[in-house]
XYZ file of C-alpha atoms in Angstrom:
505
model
C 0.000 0.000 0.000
C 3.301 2.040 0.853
C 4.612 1.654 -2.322
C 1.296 2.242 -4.385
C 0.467 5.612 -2.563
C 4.204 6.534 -2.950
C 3.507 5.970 -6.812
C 0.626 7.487 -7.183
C 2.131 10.752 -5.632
C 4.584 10.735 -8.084
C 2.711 10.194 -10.859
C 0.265 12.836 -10.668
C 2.844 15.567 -9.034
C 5.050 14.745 -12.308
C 2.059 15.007 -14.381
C 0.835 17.960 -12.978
C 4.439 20.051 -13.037
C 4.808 18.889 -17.030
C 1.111 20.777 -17.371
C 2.323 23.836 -15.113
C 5.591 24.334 -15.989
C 4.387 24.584 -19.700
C 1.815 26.743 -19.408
C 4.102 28.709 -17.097
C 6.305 29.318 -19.522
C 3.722 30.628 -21.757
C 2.467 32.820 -19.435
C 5.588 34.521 -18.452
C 6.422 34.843 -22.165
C 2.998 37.211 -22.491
C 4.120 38.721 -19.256
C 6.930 39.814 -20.837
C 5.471 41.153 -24.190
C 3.124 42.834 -22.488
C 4.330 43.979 -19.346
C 8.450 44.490 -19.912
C 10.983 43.962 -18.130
C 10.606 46.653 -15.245
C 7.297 44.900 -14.139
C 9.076 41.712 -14.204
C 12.030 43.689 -11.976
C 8.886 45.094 -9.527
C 7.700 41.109 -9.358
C 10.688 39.607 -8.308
C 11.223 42.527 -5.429
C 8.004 41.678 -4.332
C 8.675 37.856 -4.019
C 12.275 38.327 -2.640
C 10.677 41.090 0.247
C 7.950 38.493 0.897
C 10.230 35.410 1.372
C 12.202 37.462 3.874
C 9.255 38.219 5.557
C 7.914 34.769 5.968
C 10.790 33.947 7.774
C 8.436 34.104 10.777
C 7.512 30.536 9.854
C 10.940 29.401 11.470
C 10.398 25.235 10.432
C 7.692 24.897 12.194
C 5.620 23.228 9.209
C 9.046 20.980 9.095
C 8.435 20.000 12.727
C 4.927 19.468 13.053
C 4.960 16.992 9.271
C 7.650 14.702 11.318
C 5.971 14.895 14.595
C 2.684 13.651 12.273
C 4.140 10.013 11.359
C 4.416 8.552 14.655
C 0.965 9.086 15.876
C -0.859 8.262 12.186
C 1.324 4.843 12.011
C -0.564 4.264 15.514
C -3.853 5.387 14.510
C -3.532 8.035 17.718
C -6.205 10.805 16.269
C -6.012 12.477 19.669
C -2.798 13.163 19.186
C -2.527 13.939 15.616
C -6.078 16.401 16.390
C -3.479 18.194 19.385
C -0.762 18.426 16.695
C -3.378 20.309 14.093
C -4.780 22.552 16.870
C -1.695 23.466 17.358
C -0.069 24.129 14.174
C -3.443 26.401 13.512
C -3.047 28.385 15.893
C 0.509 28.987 15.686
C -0.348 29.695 12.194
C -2.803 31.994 12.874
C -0.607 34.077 15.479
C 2.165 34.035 12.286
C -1.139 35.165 9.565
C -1.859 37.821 12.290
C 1.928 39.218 12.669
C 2.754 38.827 9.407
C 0.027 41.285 7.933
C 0.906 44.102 11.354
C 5.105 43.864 10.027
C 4.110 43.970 6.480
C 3.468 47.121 5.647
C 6.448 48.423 8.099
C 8.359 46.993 5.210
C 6.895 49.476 2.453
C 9.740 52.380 2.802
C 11.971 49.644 2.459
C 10.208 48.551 -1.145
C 10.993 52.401 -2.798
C 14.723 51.821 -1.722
C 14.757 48.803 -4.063
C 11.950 49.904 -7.007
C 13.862 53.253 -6.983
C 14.105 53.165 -11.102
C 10.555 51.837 -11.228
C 8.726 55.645 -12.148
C 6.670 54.642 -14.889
C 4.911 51.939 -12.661
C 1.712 53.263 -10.906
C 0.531 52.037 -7.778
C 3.317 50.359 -5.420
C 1.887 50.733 -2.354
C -1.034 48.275 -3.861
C 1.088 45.625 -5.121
C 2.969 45.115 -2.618
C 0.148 44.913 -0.479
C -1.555 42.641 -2.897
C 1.731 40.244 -2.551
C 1.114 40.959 1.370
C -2.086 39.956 1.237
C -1.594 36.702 -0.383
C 1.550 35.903 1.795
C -0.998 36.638 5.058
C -4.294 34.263 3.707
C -1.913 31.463 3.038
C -0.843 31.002 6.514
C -4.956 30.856 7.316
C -5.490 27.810 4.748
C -2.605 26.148 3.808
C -1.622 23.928 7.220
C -3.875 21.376 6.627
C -1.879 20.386 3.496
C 0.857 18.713 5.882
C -1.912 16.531 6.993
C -2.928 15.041 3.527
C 1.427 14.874 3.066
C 1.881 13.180 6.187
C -0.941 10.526 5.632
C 0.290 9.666 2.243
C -2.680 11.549 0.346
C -0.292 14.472 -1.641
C -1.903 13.455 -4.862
C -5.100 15.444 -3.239
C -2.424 18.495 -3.018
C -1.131 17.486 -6.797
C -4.366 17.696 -8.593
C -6.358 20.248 -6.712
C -2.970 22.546 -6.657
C -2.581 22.106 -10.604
C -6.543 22.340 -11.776
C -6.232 25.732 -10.053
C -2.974 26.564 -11.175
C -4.085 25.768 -14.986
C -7.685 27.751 -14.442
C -5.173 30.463 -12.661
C -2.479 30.521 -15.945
C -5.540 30.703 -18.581
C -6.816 33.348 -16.231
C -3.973 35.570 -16.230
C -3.048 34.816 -20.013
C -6.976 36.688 -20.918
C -5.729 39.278 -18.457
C -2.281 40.475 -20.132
C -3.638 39.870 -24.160
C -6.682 42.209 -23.125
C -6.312 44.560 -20.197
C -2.274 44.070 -19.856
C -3.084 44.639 -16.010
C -0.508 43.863 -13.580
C -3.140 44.438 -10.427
C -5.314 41.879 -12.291
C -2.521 39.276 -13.016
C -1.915 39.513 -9.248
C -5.423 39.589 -8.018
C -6.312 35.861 -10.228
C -2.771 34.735 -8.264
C -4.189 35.382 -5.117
C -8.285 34.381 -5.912
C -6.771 30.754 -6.982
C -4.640 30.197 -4.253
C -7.212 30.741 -1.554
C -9.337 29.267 -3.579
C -6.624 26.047 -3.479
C -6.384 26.412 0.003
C -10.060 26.160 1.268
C -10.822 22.982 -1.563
C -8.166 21.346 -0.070
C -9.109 22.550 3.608
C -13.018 21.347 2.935
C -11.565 18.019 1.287
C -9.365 17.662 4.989
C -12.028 18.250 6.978
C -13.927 15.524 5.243
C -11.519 12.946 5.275
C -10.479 13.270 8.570
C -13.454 14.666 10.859
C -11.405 14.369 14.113
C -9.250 17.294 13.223
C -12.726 19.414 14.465
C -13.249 16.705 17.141
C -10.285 17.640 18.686
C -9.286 21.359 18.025
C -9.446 22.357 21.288
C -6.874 19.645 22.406
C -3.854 20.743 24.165
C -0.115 19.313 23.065
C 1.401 16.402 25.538
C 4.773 17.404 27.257
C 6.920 15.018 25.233
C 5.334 16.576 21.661
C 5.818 20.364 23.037
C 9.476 19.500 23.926
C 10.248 17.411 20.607
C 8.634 20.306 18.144
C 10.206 22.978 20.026
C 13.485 21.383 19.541
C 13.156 20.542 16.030
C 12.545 24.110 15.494
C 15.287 25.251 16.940
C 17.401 23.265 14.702
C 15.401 23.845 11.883
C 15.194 27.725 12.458
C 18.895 28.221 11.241
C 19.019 26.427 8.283
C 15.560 28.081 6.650
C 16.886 31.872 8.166
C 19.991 31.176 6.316
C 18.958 29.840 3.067
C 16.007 32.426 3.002
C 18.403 35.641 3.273
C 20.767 34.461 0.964
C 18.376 33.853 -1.784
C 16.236 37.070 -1.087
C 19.101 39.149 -0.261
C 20.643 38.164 -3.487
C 17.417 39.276 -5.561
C 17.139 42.615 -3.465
C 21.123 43.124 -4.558
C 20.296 42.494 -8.033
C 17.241 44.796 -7.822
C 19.329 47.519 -6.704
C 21.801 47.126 -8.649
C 19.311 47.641 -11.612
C 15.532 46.991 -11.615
C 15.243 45.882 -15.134
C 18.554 43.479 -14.797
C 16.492 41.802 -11.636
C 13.802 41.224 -14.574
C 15.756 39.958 -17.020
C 17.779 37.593 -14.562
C 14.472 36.321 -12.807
C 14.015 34.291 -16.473
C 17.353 33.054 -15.865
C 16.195 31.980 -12.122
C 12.864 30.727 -13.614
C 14.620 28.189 -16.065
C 16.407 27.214 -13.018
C 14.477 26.822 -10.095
C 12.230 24.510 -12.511
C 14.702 22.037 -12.701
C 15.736 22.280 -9.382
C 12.289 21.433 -8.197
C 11.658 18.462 -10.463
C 15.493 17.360 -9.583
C 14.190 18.148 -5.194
C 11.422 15.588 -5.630
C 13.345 13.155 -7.037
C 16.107 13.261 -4.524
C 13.099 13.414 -1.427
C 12.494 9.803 -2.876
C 15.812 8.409 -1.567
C 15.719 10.189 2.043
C 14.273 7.332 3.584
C 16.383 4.482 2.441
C 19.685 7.045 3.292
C 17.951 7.375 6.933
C 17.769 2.795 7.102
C 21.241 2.901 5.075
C 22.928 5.624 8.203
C 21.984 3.001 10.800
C 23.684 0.221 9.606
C 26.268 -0.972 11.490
C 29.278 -1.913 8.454
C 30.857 1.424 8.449
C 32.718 0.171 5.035
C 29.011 -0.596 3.351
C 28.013 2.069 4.413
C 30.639 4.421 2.986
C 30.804 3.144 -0.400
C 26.891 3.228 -1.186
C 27.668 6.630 0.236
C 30.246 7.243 -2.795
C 28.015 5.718 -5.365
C 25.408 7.989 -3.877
C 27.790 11.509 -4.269
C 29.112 9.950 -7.833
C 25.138 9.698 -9.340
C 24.499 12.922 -8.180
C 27.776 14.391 -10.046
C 26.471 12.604 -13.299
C 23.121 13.677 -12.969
C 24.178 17.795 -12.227
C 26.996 17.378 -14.577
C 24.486 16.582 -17.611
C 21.749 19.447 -16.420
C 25.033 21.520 -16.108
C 26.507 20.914 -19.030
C 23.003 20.699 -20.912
C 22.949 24.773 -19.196
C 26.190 25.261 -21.170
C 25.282 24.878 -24.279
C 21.374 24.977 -24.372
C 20.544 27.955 -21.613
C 21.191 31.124 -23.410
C 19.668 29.762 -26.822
C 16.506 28.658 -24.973
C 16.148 32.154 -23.587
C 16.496 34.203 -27.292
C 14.157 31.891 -28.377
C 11.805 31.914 -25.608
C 12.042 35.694 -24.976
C 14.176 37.164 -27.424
C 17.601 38.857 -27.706
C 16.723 41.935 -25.676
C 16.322 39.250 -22.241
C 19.800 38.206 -22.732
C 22.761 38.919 -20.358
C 26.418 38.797 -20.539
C 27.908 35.306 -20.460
C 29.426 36.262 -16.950
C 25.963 35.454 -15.802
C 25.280 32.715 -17.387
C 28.641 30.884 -16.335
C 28.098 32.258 -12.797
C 24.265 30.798 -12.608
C 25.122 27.530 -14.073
C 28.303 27.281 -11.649
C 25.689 28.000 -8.454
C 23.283 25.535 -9.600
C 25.664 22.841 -9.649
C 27.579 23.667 -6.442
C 24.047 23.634 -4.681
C 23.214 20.069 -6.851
C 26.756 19.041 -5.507
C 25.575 19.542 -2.114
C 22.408 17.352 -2.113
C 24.173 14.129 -0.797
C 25.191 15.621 1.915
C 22.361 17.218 3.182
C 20.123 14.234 2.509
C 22.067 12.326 5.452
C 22.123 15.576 7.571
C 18.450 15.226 7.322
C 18.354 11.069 7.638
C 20.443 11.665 9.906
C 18.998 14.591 12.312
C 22.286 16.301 12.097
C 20.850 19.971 12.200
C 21.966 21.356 15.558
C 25.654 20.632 13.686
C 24.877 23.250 10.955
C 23.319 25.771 13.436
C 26.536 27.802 13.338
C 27.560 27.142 8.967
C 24.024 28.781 8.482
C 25.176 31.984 10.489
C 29.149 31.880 8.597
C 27.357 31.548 4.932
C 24.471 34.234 5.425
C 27.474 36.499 6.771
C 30.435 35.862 4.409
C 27.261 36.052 1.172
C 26.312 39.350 2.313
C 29.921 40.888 2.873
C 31.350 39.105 0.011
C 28.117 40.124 -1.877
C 28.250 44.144 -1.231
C 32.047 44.156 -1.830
C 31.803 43.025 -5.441
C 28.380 44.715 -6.133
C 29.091 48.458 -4.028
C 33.485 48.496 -4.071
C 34.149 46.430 -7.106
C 30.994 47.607 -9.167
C 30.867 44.183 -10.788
C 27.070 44.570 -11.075
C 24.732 41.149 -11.050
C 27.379 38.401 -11.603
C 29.561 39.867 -8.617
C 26.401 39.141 -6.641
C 26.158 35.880 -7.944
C 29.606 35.161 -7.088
C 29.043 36.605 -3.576
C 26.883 33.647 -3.373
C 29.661 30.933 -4.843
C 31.818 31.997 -2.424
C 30.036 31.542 0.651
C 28.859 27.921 -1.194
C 32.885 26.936 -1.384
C 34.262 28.791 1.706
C 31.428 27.840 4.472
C 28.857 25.299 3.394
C 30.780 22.650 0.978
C 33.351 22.172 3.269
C 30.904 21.911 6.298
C 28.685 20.035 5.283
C 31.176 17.281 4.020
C 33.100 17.255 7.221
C 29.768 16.780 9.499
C 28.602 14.140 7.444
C 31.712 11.887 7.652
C 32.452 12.830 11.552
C 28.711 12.239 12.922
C 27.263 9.542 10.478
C 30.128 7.729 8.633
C 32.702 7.640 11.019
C 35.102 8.355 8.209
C 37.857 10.792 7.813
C 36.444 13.480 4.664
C 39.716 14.104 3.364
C 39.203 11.804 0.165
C 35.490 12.832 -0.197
C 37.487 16.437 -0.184
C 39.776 15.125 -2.806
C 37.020 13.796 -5.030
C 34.623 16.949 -4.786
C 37.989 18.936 -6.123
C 38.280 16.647 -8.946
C 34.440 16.312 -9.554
C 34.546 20.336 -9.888
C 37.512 20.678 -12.214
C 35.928 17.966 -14.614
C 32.658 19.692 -14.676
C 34.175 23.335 -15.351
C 36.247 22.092 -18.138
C 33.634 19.929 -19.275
C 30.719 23.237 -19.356
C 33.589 25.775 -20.579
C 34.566 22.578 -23.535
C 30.521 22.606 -24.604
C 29.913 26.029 -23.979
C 32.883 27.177 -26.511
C 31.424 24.532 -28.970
C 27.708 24.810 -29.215
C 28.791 28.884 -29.562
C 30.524 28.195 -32.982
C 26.622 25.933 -34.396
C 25.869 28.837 -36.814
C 21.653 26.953 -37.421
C 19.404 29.369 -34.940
C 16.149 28.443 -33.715
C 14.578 25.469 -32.900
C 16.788 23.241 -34.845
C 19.974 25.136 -33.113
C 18.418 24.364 -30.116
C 18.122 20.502 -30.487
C 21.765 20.501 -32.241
C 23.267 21.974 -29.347
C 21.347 19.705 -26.898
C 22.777 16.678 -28.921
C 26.650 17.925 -28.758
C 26.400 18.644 -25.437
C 25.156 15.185 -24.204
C 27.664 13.209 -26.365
C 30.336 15.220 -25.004
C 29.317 14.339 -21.506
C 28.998 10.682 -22.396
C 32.727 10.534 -23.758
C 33.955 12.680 -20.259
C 32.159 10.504 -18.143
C 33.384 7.076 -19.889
C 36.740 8.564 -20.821
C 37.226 10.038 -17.052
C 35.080 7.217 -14.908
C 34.551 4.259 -16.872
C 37.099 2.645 -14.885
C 36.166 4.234 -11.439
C 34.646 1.745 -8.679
C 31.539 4.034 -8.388
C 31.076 3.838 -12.050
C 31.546 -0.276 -12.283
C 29.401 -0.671 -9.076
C 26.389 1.363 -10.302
C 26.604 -0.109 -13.543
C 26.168 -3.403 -12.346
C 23.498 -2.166 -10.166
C 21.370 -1.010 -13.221
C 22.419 -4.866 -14.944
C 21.289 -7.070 -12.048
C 18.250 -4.887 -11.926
C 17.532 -5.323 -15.531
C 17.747 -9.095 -14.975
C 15.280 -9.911 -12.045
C 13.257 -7.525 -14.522
């Protein structure tokens, strides 16, 4: 039953994002036409201002969706009831303090939408973004209940029927009206909309969540959810101000350059989300493999693990090189188009980040956040210094703020990360996991800088150039990767993985 609800989640959330990514692409595109690129600056303020603000949330969705498990594996509905009262009203309290700081936050918005003078009406758009950041903390809880008892699929379909009724929505909007307060008044109309379907749906399914509202939390769930969230707190303040922090840079920096860059970041955080859910899929059988008492075993699947997850952001990265700025001309023309300095220093982010997904897979198996309490802190500090020098001293405009964020990536987290992992969970010294991250780096900058200099000499444009480059890029990953690894243990032992598997097949 496991196994059949795990595939049906997948199946309709990878379903769904094929739908919504597609159509959000073809939204954004009229967005663009019709808007331009300061409105797409103004929009990605917005959002950056907003995720800093819901920093209030702290992990406490986090901790209440593992506190969940235990009780629903022992069919405890008193307890999971106390657990939902609780995470409503905490929710509530955040709804409630979220919409009193919000507009504090408006002088704040002029500092960064300085070059924004043709736009009318600020002060309404931000509180429209306000407004939808404030209802969602009202509605959206109960979703961690339909996640926790297997049920996402509910989330999948309901989340993408509104989300294609939302895109059709705001498509009529920009071809007739082009109206930027009526693109963002159908965004928020959906998603409450989303919220209370899926909050009615709850409700029915699972009547004792109104049963037991008024139920109080038992000492032992107060004490486990308030430490979770302690540990928790770091990691989502950290990652939250160096990603909105970095927009905000960019903004200043140049409103329309945050609009033309947020295509960039679209393209991106795309496949990083499709690439998230497929790595979520192996976080349980990391969390059985960490107990295991063969430190050896344990160490090489560990390898295996890190070298998959090379050759899997090595071809996205090197599918970036030689595919990323063609897709964009083509998608939204030459004029949305920045200097390759961006483009290196985007693709070179993404796959430092992809690079450090084994690692904090087992720091989650494992429960290893109160080690990265203090690495949170170090990269959210050296990001911002590091950051302002090259954006305000060296005047190296969006890529220096990019960089800002490489180099608190390689000085603070890699390094980290990598040496917590080994000390607390594989009882191995990380000096040749060290060694092998150099090397795995070196081969995938030459490789990217190799396809990058050769797709740039394909003179066909369009489509077809599109396609041609894709197909040079992937054979010259397959020749690295056999030339480079074919002899590796991590390449032999995976191989023969995928054989044995295609026997009992």
């Amino acid at each position: 039953m496991r196994f059949f609800n795990s595939l049906r989640n997948s199946a309709f959330s990878l379903i769904g994002q094929i739908i919504t990514i597609l159509l959000g692409f073809v939204v954004r595109w009229l967005f663009i036409r019709k808007l331009g690129q300061d409105y797409l600056g103004v929009n990605s303020v917005m959002e950056s201002m907003l995720m800093l603000l819901s920093m209030t949330e702290l992990g406490i969705g986090t901790s209440i969706a593992f506190a969940l498990y235990k009780p629903i594996d022992e069919g405890d509905e008193r307890r999971v009831g106390s657990l939902m009262a609780f995470y409503r009203k905490i929710y509530h309290i955040i709804g409630i303090g979220t919409a009193v700081i919000g507009p504090l936050l408006l002088p704040f918005m002029r500092f960064f939408t300085k070059e924004a003078v043709d736009i009318s009406g600020l002060n309404l758009i931000y509180i429209l973004f306000l407004l939808n950041t404030v209802l969602s903390y009202f509605f959206a809880y109960k979703r961690t209940l339909l996640n926790a008892y297997q049920q996402s699929y509910v989330n999948s379909v309901t989340e993408d029927l509104f989300a294609v009724l939302k895109y059709i929505l705001q498509a009529f909007v920009l071809i007739v009206y082009r109206s930027y307060i009526g693109y963002l008044i159908i965004n928020i109309v959906c998603a409450v909309a989303t919220n209370i379907i899926i909050s009615i749906i709850c409700n029915r399914k699972y009547p004792f969540i109104k049963k037991y509202k008024k139920e109080k939390l038992t000492k032992e769930d107060s004490a486990s959810i308030k430490k979770s969230i302690v540990s928790l707190m770091y990691q989502k303040i950290g990652a939250k101000l160096v990603t909105g922090t970095d927009n905000l840079m960019i903004s200043y920096a140049k409103l329309s350059l945050m609009g033309i860059y947020s295509n960039y970041a679209m393209v991106i955080s795309i496949v990083q989300r499709v690439v998230y859910n497929v790595l979520r899929s192996v976080t349980g059988s990391v969390g059985n493999l960490m107990i295991e008492k063969d430190s050896n075993h344990k160490y090489n699947v560990f390898e295996e693990f890190v070298f998959a997850n090379f050759c899997f952001y090595f071809l996205i990265a090197i599918g970036f090189s030689g595919c990323l700025e063609r897709f964009i001309v083509l998608w939204a023309g030459d004029n949305w188009l920045l200097s390759p300095l961006v483009t290196f220093a985007v693709i070179l982010n993404f796959f430092l980040m992809g690079m450090r997904q084994p690692n904090i897979v087992v720091i989650e198996a494992a429960g290893l956040f109160n080690k990265m309490r203090m690495k949170a802190v170090g990269e959210v500090i050296v990001n911002l210094v590091v950051s302002f020098l090259f954006l305000i001293v060296f005047e190296m405009g969006i890529y220096g703020v990019l960089f800002g964020t490489t180099v608190s990536m390689v000085s603070i987290c890699i390094w980290w990360e990598i040496k917590a992992v080994h000390k607390y969970s594989l009882e191995k010294s990380a000096k040749r996991s060290a060694v092998k991250f150099i090397c795995y780096f070196i081969v995938a900058l030459l490789g990217c800088l190799a396809v990058y200099d050769v797709t740039k000499r394909i003179p066909m444009g369009g489509i077809g150039g599109l396609l041609v480059s894709g197909v040079v890029s992937v054979a010259i990953y397959g020749c690295i990767i056999l030339i480079v690894y074919g002899r590796s243990r991590e390449f032999r032992a995976l191989l023969g993985r995928f054989i044995r598997k295609g026997k009992r097949a």
